[in-house]
Structure formats: C-alpha cells, structure tokens
Coordinates of C-alpha atoms in Angstrom, one line a residue:
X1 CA -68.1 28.2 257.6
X2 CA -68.7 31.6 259.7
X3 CA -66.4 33.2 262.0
X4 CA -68.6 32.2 265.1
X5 CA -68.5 28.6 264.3
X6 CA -65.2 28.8 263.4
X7 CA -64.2 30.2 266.8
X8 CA -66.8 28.3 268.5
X9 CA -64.9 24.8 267.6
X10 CA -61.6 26.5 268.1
X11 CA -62.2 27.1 271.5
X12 CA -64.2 24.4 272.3
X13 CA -61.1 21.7 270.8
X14 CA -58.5 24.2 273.0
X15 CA -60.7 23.5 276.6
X16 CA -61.0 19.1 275.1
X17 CA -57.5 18.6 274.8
X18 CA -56.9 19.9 277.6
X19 CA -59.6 18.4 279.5
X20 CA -58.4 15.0 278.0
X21 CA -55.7 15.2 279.9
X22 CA -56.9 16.3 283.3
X23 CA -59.6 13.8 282.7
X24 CA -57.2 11.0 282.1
X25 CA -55.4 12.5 285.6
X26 CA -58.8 12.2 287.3
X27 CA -59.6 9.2 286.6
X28 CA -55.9 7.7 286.9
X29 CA -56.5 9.0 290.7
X30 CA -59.7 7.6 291.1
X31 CA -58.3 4.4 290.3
X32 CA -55.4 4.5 292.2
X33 CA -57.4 5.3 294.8
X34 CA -59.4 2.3 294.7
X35 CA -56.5 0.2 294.2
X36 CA -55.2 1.6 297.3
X37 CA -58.1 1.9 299.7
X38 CA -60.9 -0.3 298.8
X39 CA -64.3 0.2 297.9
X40 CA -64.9 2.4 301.3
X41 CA -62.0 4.4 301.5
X42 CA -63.0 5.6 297.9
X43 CA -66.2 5.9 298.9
X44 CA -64.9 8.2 301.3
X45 CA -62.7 10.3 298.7
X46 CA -65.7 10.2 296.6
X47 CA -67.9 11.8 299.6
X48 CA -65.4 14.5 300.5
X49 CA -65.4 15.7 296.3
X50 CA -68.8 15.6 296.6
X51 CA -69.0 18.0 299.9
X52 CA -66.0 20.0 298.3
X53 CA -67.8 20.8 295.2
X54 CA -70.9 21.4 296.3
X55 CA -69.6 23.8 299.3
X56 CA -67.7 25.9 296.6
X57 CA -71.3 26.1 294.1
X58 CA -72.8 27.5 297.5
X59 CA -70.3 30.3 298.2
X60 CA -70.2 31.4 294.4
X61 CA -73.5 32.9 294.3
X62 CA -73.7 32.6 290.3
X63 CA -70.9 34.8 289.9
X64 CA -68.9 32.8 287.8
X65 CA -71.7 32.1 285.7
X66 CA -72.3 36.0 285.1
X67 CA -68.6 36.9 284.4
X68 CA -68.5 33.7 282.2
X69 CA -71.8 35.3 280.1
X70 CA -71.0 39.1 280.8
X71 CA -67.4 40.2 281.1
X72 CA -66.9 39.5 277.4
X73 CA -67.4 41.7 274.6
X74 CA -71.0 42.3 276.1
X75 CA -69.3 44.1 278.6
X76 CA -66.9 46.3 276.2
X77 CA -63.6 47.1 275.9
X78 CA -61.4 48.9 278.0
X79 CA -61.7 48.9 281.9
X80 CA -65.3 47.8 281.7
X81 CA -64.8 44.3 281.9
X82 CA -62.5 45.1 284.7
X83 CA -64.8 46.9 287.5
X84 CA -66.8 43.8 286.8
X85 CA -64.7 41.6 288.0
X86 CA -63.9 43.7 290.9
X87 CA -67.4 43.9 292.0
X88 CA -67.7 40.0 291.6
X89 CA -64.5 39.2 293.5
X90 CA -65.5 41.3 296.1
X91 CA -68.9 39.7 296.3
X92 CA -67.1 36.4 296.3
X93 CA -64.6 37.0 299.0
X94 CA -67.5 37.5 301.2
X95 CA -69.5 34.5 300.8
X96 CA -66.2 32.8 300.7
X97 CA -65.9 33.6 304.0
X98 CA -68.9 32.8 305.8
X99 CA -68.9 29.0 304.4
X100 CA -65.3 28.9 305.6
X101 CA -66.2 30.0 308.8
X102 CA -69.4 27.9 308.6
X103 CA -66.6 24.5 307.7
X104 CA -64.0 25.8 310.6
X105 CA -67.0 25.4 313.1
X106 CA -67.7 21.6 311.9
X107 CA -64.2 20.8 312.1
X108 CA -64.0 21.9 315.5
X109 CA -66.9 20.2 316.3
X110 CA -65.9 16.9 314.8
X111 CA -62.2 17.3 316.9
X112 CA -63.8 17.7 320.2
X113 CA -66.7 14.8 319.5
X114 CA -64.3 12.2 317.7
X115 CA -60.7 12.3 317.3
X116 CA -58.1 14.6 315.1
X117 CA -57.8 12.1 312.5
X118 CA -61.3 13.0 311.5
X119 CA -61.2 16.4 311.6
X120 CA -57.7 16.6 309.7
X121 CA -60.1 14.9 307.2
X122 CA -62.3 18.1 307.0
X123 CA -59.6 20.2 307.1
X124 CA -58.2 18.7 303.5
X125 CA -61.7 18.7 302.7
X126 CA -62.2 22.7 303.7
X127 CA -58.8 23.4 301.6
X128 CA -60.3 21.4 298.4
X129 CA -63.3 23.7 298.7
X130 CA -61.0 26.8 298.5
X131 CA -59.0 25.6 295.7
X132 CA -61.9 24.5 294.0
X133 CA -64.0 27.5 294.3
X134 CA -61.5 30.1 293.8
X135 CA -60.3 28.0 290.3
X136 CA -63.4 28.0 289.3
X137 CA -63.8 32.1 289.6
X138 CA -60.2 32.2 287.8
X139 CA -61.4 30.2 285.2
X140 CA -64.4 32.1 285.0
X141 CA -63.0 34.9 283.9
X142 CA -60.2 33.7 281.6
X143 CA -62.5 31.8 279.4
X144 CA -65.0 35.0 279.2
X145 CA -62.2 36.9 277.9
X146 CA -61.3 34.1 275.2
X147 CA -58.3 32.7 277.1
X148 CA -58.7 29.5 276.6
X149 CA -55.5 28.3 275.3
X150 CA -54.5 30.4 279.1
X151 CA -56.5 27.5 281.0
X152 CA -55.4 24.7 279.1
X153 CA -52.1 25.5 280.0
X154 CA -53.3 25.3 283.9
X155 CA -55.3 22.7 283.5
X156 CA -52.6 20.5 282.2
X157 CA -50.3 21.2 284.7
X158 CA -52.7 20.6 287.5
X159 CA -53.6 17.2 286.2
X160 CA -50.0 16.5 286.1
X161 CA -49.4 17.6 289.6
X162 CA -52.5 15.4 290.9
X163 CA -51.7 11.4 289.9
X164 CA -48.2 11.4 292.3
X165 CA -49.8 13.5 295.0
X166 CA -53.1 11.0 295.7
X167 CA -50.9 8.2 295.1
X168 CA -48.4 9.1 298.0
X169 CA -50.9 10.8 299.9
X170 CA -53.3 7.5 300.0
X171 CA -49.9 5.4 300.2
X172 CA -48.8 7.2 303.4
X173 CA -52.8 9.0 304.9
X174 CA -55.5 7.0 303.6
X175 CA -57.9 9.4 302.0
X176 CA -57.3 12.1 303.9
X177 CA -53.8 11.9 302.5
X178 CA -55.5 11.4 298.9
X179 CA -57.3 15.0 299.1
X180 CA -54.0 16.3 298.5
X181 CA -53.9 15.8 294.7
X182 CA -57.3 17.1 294.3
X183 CA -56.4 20.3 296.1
X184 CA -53.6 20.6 294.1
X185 CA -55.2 20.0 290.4
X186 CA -57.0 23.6 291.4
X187 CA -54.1 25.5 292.7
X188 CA -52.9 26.5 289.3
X189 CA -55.5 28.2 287.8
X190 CA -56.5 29.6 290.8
X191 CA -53.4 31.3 291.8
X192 CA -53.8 32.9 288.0
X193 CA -56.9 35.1 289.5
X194 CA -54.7 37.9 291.0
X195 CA -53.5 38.3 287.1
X196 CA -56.6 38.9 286.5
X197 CA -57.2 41.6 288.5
X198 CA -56.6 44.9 288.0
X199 CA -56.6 46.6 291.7
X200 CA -56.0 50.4 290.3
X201 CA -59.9 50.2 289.2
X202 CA -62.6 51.0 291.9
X203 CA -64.5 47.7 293.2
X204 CA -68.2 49.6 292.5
X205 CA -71.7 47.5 292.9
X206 CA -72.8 49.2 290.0
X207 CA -70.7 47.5 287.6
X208 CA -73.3 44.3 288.4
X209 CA -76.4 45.7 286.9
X210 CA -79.6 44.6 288.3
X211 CA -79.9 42.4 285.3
X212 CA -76.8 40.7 286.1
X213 CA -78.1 40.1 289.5
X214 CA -81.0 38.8 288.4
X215 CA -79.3 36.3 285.5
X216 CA -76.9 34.7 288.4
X217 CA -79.3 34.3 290.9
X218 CA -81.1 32.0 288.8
X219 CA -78.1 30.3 287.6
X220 CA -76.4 30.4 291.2
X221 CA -80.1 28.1 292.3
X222 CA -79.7 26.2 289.0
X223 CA -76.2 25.1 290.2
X224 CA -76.6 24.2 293.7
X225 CA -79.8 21.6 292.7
X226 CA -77.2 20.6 290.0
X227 CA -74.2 20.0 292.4
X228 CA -76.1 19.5 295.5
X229 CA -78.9 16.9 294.0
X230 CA -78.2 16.0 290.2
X231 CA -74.3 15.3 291.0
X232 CA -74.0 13.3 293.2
X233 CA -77.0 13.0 295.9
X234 CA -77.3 9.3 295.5
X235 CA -74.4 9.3 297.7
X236 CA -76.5 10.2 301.0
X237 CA -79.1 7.5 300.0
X238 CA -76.6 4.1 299.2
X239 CA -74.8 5.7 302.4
X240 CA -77.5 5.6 304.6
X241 CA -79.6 2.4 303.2
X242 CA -76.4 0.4 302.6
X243 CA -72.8 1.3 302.9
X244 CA -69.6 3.4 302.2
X245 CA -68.7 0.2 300.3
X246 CA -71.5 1.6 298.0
X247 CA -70.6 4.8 297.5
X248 CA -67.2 3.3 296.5
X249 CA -68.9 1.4 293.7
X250 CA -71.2 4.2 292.9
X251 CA -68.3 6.8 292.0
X252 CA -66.5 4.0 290.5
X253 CA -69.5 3.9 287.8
X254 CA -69.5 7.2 287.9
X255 CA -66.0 7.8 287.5
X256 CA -66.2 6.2 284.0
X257 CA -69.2 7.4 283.0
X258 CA -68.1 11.0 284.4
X259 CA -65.1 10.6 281.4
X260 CA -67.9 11.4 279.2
X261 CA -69.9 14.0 280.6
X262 CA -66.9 15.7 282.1
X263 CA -65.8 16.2 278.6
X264 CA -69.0 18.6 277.4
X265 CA -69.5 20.2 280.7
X266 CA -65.8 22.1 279.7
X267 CA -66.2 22.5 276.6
X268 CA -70.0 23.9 277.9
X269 CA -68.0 28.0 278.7
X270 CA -67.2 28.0 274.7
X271 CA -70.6 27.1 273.5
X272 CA -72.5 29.9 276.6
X273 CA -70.1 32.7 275.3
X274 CA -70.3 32.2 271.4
X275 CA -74.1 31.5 272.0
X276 CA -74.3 34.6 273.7
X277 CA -72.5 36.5 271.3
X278 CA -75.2 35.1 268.6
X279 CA -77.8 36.7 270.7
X280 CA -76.1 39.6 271.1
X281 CA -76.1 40.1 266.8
X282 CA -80.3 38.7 267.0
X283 CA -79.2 36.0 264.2
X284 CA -81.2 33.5 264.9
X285 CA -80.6 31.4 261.7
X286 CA -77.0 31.2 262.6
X287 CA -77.5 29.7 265.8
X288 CA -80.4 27.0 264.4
X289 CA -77.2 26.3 262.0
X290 CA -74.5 26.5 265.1
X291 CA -77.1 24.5 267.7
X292 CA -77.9 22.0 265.4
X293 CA -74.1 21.3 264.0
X294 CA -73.0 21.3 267.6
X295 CA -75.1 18.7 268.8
X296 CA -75.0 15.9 265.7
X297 CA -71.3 16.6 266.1
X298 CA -71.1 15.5 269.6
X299 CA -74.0 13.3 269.4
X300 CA -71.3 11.5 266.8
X301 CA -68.6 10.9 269.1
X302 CA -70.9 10.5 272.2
X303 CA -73.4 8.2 271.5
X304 CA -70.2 4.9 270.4
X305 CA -68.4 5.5 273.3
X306 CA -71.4 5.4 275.8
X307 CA -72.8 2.6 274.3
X308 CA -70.4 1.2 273.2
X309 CA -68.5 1.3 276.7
X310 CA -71.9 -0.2 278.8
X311 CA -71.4 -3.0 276.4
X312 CA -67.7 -4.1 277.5
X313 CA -68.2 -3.1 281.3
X314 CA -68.3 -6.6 282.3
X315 CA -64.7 -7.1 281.4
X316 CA -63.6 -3.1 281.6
X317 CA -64.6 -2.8 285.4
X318 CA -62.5 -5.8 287.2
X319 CA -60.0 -5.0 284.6
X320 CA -59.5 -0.8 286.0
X321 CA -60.5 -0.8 289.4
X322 CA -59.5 -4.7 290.5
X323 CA -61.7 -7.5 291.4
X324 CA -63.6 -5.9 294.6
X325 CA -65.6 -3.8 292.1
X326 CA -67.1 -6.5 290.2
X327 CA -70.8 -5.8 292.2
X328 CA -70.2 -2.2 290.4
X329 CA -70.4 -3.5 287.0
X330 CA -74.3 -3.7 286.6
X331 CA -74.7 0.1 287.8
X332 CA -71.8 1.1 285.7
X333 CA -73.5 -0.3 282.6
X334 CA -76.5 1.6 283.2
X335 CA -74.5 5.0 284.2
X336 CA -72.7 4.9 281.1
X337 CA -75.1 3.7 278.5
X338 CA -77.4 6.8 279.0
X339 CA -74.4 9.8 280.1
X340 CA -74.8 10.5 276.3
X341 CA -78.1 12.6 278.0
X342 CA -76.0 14.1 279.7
X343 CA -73.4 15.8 276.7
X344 CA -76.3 16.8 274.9
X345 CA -78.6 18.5 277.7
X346 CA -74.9 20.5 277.9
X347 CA -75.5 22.0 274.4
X348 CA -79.4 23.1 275.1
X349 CA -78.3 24.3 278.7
X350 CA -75.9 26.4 276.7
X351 CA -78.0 27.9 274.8
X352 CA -80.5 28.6 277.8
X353 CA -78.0 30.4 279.5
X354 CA -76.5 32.3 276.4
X355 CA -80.4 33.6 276.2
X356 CA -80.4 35.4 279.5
X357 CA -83.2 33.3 280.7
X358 CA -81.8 31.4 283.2
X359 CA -85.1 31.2 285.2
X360 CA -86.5 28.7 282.7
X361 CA -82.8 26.5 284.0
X362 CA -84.2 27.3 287.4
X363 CA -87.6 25.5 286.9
X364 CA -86.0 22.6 285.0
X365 CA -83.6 21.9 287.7
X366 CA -86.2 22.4 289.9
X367 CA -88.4 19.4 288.6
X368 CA -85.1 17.3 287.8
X369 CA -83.9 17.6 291.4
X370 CA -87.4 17.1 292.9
X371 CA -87.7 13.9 290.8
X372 CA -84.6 12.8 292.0
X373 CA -84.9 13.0 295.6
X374 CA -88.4 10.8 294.5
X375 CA -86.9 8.3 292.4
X376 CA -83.9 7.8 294.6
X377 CA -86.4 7.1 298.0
X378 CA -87.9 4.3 295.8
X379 CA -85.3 2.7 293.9
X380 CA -82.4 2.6 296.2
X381 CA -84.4 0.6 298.9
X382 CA -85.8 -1.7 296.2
X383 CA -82.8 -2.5 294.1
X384 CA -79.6 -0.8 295.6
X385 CA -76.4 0.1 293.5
X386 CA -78.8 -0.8 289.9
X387 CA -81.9 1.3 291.0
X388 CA -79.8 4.5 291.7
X389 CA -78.5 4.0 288.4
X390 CA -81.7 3.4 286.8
X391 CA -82.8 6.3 288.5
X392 CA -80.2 8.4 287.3
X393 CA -80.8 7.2 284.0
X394 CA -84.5 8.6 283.9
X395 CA -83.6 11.8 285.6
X396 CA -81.0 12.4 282.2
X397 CA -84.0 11.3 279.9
X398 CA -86.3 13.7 281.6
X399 CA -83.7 16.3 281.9
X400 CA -82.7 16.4 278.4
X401 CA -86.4 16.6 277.2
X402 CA -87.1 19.8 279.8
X403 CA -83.9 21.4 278.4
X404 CA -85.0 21.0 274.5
X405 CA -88.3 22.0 275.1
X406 CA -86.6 25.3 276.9
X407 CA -84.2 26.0 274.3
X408 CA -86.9 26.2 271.7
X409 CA -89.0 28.2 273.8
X410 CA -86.0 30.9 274.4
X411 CA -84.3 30.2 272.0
X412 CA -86.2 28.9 268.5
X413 CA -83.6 26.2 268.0
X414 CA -84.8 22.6 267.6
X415 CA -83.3 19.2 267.6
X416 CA -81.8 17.4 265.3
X417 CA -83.8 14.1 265.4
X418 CA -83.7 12.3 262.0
X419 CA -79.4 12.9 262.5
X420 CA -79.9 11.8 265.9
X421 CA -81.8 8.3 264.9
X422 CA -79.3 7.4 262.4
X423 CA -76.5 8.3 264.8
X424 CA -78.2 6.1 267.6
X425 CA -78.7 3.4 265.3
X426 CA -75.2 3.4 264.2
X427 CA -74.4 3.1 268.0
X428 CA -76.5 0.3 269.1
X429 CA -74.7 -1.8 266.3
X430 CA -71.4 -1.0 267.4
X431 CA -71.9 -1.7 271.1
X432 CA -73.7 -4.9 269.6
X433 CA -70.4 -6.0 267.9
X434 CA -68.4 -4.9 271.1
X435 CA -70.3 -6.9 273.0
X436 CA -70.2 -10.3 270.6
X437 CA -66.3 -9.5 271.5
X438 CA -67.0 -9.2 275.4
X439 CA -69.3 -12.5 275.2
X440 CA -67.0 -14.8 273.4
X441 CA -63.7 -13.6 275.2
X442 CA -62.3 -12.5 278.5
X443 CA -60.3 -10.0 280.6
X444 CA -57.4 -7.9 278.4
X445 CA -58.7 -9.8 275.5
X446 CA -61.7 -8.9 275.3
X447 CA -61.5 -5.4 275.8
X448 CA -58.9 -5.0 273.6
X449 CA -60.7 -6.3 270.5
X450 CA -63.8 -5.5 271.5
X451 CA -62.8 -1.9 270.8
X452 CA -61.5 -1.8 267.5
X453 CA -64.1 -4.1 266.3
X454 CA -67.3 -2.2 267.7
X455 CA -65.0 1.3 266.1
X456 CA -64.7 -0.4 262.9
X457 CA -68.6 -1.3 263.0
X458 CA -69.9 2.0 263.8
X459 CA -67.3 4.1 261.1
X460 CA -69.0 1.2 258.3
X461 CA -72.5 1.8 259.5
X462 CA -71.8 5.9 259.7
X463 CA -71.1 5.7 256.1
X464 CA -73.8 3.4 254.7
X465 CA -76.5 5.6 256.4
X466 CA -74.8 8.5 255.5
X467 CA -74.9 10.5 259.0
X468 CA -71.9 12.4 258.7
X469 CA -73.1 16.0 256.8
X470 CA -70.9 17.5 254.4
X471 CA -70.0 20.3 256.3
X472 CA -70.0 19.0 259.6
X473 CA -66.8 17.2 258.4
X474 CA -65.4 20.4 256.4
X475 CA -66.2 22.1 259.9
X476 CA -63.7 20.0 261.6
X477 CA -60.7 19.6 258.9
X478 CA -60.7 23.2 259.3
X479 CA -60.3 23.8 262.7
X480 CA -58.0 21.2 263.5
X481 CA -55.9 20.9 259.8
X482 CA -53.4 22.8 260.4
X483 CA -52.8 21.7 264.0
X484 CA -52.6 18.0 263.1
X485 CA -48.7 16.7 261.9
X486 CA -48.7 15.5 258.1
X487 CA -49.4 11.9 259.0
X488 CA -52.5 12.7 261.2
X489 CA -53.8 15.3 258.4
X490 CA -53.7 12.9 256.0
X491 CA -55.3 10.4 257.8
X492 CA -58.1 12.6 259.5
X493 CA -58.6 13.6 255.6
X494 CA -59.0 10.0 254.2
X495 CA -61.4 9.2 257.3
X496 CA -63.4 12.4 256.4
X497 CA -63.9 11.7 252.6
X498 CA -65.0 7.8 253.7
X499 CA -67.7 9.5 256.1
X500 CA -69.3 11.8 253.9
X501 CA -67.7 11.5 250.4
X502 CA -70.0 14.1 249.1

C-alpha cells in the first residue's frame, strides 16, 4: 500500500466518523422535526435549508473550492499558504456582504407586507446562511492543510449542540424556532476561522493567481447549478403544483436518502486533495490504482444499504417519521435505491476537480441542471411526489455517466465495471432477502430482521463471487487496525479473511 493511499483512507475514515455522527444529529432533527410540526412545518424547515445553503454557495464565489485544492502543499510551505487565505477571506467578506444586504432588504420587505412572525423566519434563515457559509470557508481551509482530525472535532460538537436546540426551538417557535439547531451545528467550525488566519501577513490579490481565478470560477458555477438545481429544486415545483405538505415528504425521502450521499460528499475534500497531490507527482498509474480502489470500496458499502434500504421503506418510513408520512414512502424508495449514483459521481467529480479542469464540471452541471428543470416540468404535474423522484433518479444516472466519461477524458482513469456488476448483483439479492422480511412481517419486526438477514445475504453472496480484492481488504485492516479495540480487530480480521481469503 503507498503513502498516498494510505493517507488518502486515513483522512477520508477521520471526516466518516465524524460525519456519522453529525449525520445521525441531522437526521435525528429532521425527524424530530416532523414529529413535531407535520409534514408542512418540515416542509417549511426543509425550504429555509434549502434557501440557506444555496445563499451561502452564491456568496462564496468558488473560494472554498480553491483553498480546498490550492493552499496545500501546492501552495508551499511557509507563509504562502497564508497570503492565500488572506486574499480569499477578503474576497469573501465582500460578497458576504452584499447577499446579506441583498437578505436584510427581503426581510424588511416581508415585515412591512406580512407580519413579524414571518420575517423573524428570514432572519433565522439570514443567520443559518452566515453560519453556514462562513463554516464552510473554515472548513475549507482546515482540511487543505490536512486538519482533518481538527474538523472532526467541530463537527462533533456541532451535531451534538443541534438535536436539543431544534427540539426546544420547534417545541416552543415552530420552525422558525427549529433554525436554531441548524445555525448552531455551523457555529463551531466557523468561529475556528480566525485561527486560521494569520493577520500580520499582507491580504495581496496576487496571492490568487489568474489560474486560481479561473479554476474557482468554474467550480463557484458548478456549485450553484449543484445547490441551486441538483439539491434541492424539486422543492419550487411540488410547492407550486401541490403543497408544502409535499415538500415535507420530499425532504423526508430525501432526508434518508441524503444519509448516504451526505456521507461521500465529506469524505469528497480528502479524495480532491490527495487526487491533486497525484497530479501534482504526474503518476498516473497510481491514481488508475487509487480511482479505481476508491470506488469498488465505496461501491461495496454503498450499493447494500441503498438497495437494501428502498426495499424495507414501506415499514422504515411510518416507523421514523410517524404515520402522516406514509404517502412519502413510494418517493423514498426511489430516492434511495439509486443515491448510490450519487456516492460514486463524488469519486469522478473528485478527480475532475483534482485535474484543474473544472470547466469540463461546468458543462456537466450545466446539462444535469438543464435536464432537471426539463424533467421536473413533466414529471411533477404528471405523477407528483414519485415523478420528482423518478426524475431525480435519471438526473444521477445521467450525471454519473457525464462525470466518468470526464474523468477519463482529464484524467485517464476508468471504471471499474466487472467489480461494479458483481457488487450490484450482490446487492439486488440482499435487498431481495430484506424485502421477503418486509413482505411476510410488519412494523419494528420487520425492519429489525429484515436487516440482518439482507446483511447476512449480501456478506455470503460477496464471498461466493469473490468481489472483495485482496488488497482492497489489506487496504482497510491497515488504516483502521490499530484504531479498532482488540475485540473489534479481531472481528474486522475474521470478516476480512471470509471476504477475500486469498
């Protein structure tokens, strides 16, 4: 195993655990916020994220995506690193500003033409969109500098901050009061940035190199059809041809499948700066070998749990979220049994943006959010909740081929098909066992042995097609042996040498 791959899983296992957690806060709020406000006041929680989210990829202006790429080792040691993230900050602060300024005026707006209790809505939705967006600079420039063990830690301690703060805020304000754990999941790492800022070095413009310019202005574009179209944009369209109640089922599929892809889109800032660091050396056999290892391993874990999960939603949906969802459960399905797309497109965009050619991410978002808009203007009218899901659906399976076909072209990495066949196949058994389980049984029952039978299935099936590669499994025992406690070694060993016993 080389020292890139070696750090590469380091880092990426450092950002999953603790993205496990703040993903099991996430969704523990999502859930208590439907428990406590219905399909439409979640619908409404889910809006203002939306809004939030999409404000913050607007003000950035791609500079978190060029520190995340640039103020690394390509940027040397020393006080290099430094002047570049005083030129972005500054930069940032600007266009900071004018969206704020741009959000004060709507507020003010929405106060004179309908009541206060609206606009103190916006308001909790203007302060998510500075938490958000400054967090996401902080984090930025932490990971680019390898400190990801650094936002674990903040990441944690958000997540644990957020469950009691949207429970007593939508106990005691509805959803405006539920904003209030969102807002503070971000704090943490955000208040980190001033740590990261050295203010005895000059703030020049030309520690951004026209280069640099160029790179995040294609990924800032990239990132607001992502955000602004690819996110979340079916929102607008159940909104406005059926209901908030809609949106409230919407992001409650999406809030399970989001588990998923949530999952690869952190561990996407340690796969963009050791696939940038591969470019850097020009070894492109080592990141054929890193590209390919990356995506049968995630493909691995992927693949069972989206599957697997669409096939016990019937009983998994009512079950979380209460008995009001149960129109949510078709959608859900579909969201979740192709999110899979999703993980892997993460992989290729990584290695896209690693490349430096971020314009050929430009022209695939491009077509992706152009479909979408499409799609969305047919399906929603014709079949509601289940054609915005189908239409999602397609829009990852045309994605996912764009970005392949891109990485190769930038890149000369290919796919990994023939692992990601027997992988697949090994999948569709086990959601097929799940959902014997799910068929034959019902509620808590149901779900609880549906798991363990459909795991049990696909670990059987892994081994008699012999998916798992030698070294993919020596790959993992050795980034994670010595972390594990005896007991979990021993097991993780015995469970590696029944995968692959070669």
């Amino acid at each position: 195993m080389s020292a890139s791959e070696s750090n590469l899983l380091k880092s990426s296992l450092i950002s999953l655990a603790a993205t496990l957690i703040s993903l099991a806060a996430g969704f523990a709020s999502s859930v208590i916020a439907a428990r406590l406000l219905g399909p439409a006041g979640s619908g409404k929680v889910a809006y203002a994220l939306w809004i939030a989210t999409s404000a913050a990829a607007l003000a950035d202006m791609g500079l978190p995506q060029t520190l995340l790429r640039n103020a690394g080792s390509l940027s040397g040691e020393g006080n290099a690193w430094k002047a570049l993230v005083r030129a972005a900050l500054r930069s940032f602060m600007i266009s900071v500003l004018m969206v704020g300024v741009g959000i004060i005026i709507f507020v003010a707006i929405t106060y004179v033409h309908r009541d206060a209790r609206h606009a103190w809505f916006w308001v909790m939705t203007a302060l998510l969109f500075l938490s958000y967006a400054f967090h996401v600079f902080s984090t930025a420039v932490a990971r680019s500098r390898n400190r990801f063990a650094e936002t674990a830690r903040t990441t944690v301690i958000g997540g644990m901050m957020q469950i009691p703060l949207v429970f007593i805020g939508a106990w005691l304000l509805g959803p405006t009061g539920a904003l209030a754990g969102y807002i503070a999941r971000y704090l943490p790492q955000a208040l980190r940035l001033r740590d990261y800022v050295d203010r005895s070095i000059t703030a020049s413009g030309n520690a951004l190199t026209p280069e640099m310019h160029r790179y995040g202005r294609y990924m800032w574009l990239s990132d607001l059809i992502e955000i602004l179209v690819l996110s979340r944009i079916e929102f607008l369209f159940l909104g406005f041809f059926l209901s908030s109640s809609a949106v409230g089922y919407f992001a409650a599929g999406l809030g399970l499948a989001g588990l998923i892809e949530q999952i690869m889109l952190q561990i996407s800032p340690a796969l963009i700066v050791n696939f940038a660091d591969g470019h850097a050396k020009g070894d492109r056999p080592a990141l054929q070998l890193v590209y390919q290892r990356v995506i049968r391993i995630v493909a691995l874990v992927m693949l069972p749990v989206s599957l697997g999960g669409a096939a016990i939603m019937p009983d998994l949906m009512p079950l979380i979220f209460g008995d009001d969802f149960k129109p949510a459960v078709l959608s859900a399905a579909i969201l979740l049994a192709s999110v899979w797309l999703a993980g892997l497109s993460v992989i290729a965009w990584g290695m896209i943006g690693a490349s430096g050619r971020s314009i050929l991410l430009l022209r695939v978002q491009i077509t992706s959010g152009l479909s979408t808009m499409l799609l969305l203007a047919v399906m929603v009218p014709l079949a509601g909740l289940e054609g915005a899901a189908i239409a999602r659906a397609t829009i990852g399976i045309l994605t996912f081929i764009l970005l392949a076909w891109a990485a190769r072209k930038s890149s000369q990495v290919v796919i990994p098909f023939g692992a990601l066949i027997k992988t697949m196949a090994a999948a569709v058994i086990c959601a097929a066992a799940s959902g014997i389980a799910i068929y034959y049984l019902e509620g808590i029952p149901a779900v609880a042995t549906a798991i363990p039978v459909g795991a049990i299935t696909y670990l059987l099936v892994l081994r008699m097609l012999r998916v798992v590669a030698p070294g993919d499994g020596q790959l993992l025992l050795d980034a994670i042996g010595d972390r594990l406690p005896r007991p979990a070694r021993s097991l993780v060993n015995g469970l590696m040498a029944f995968l692959s016993p070669a």
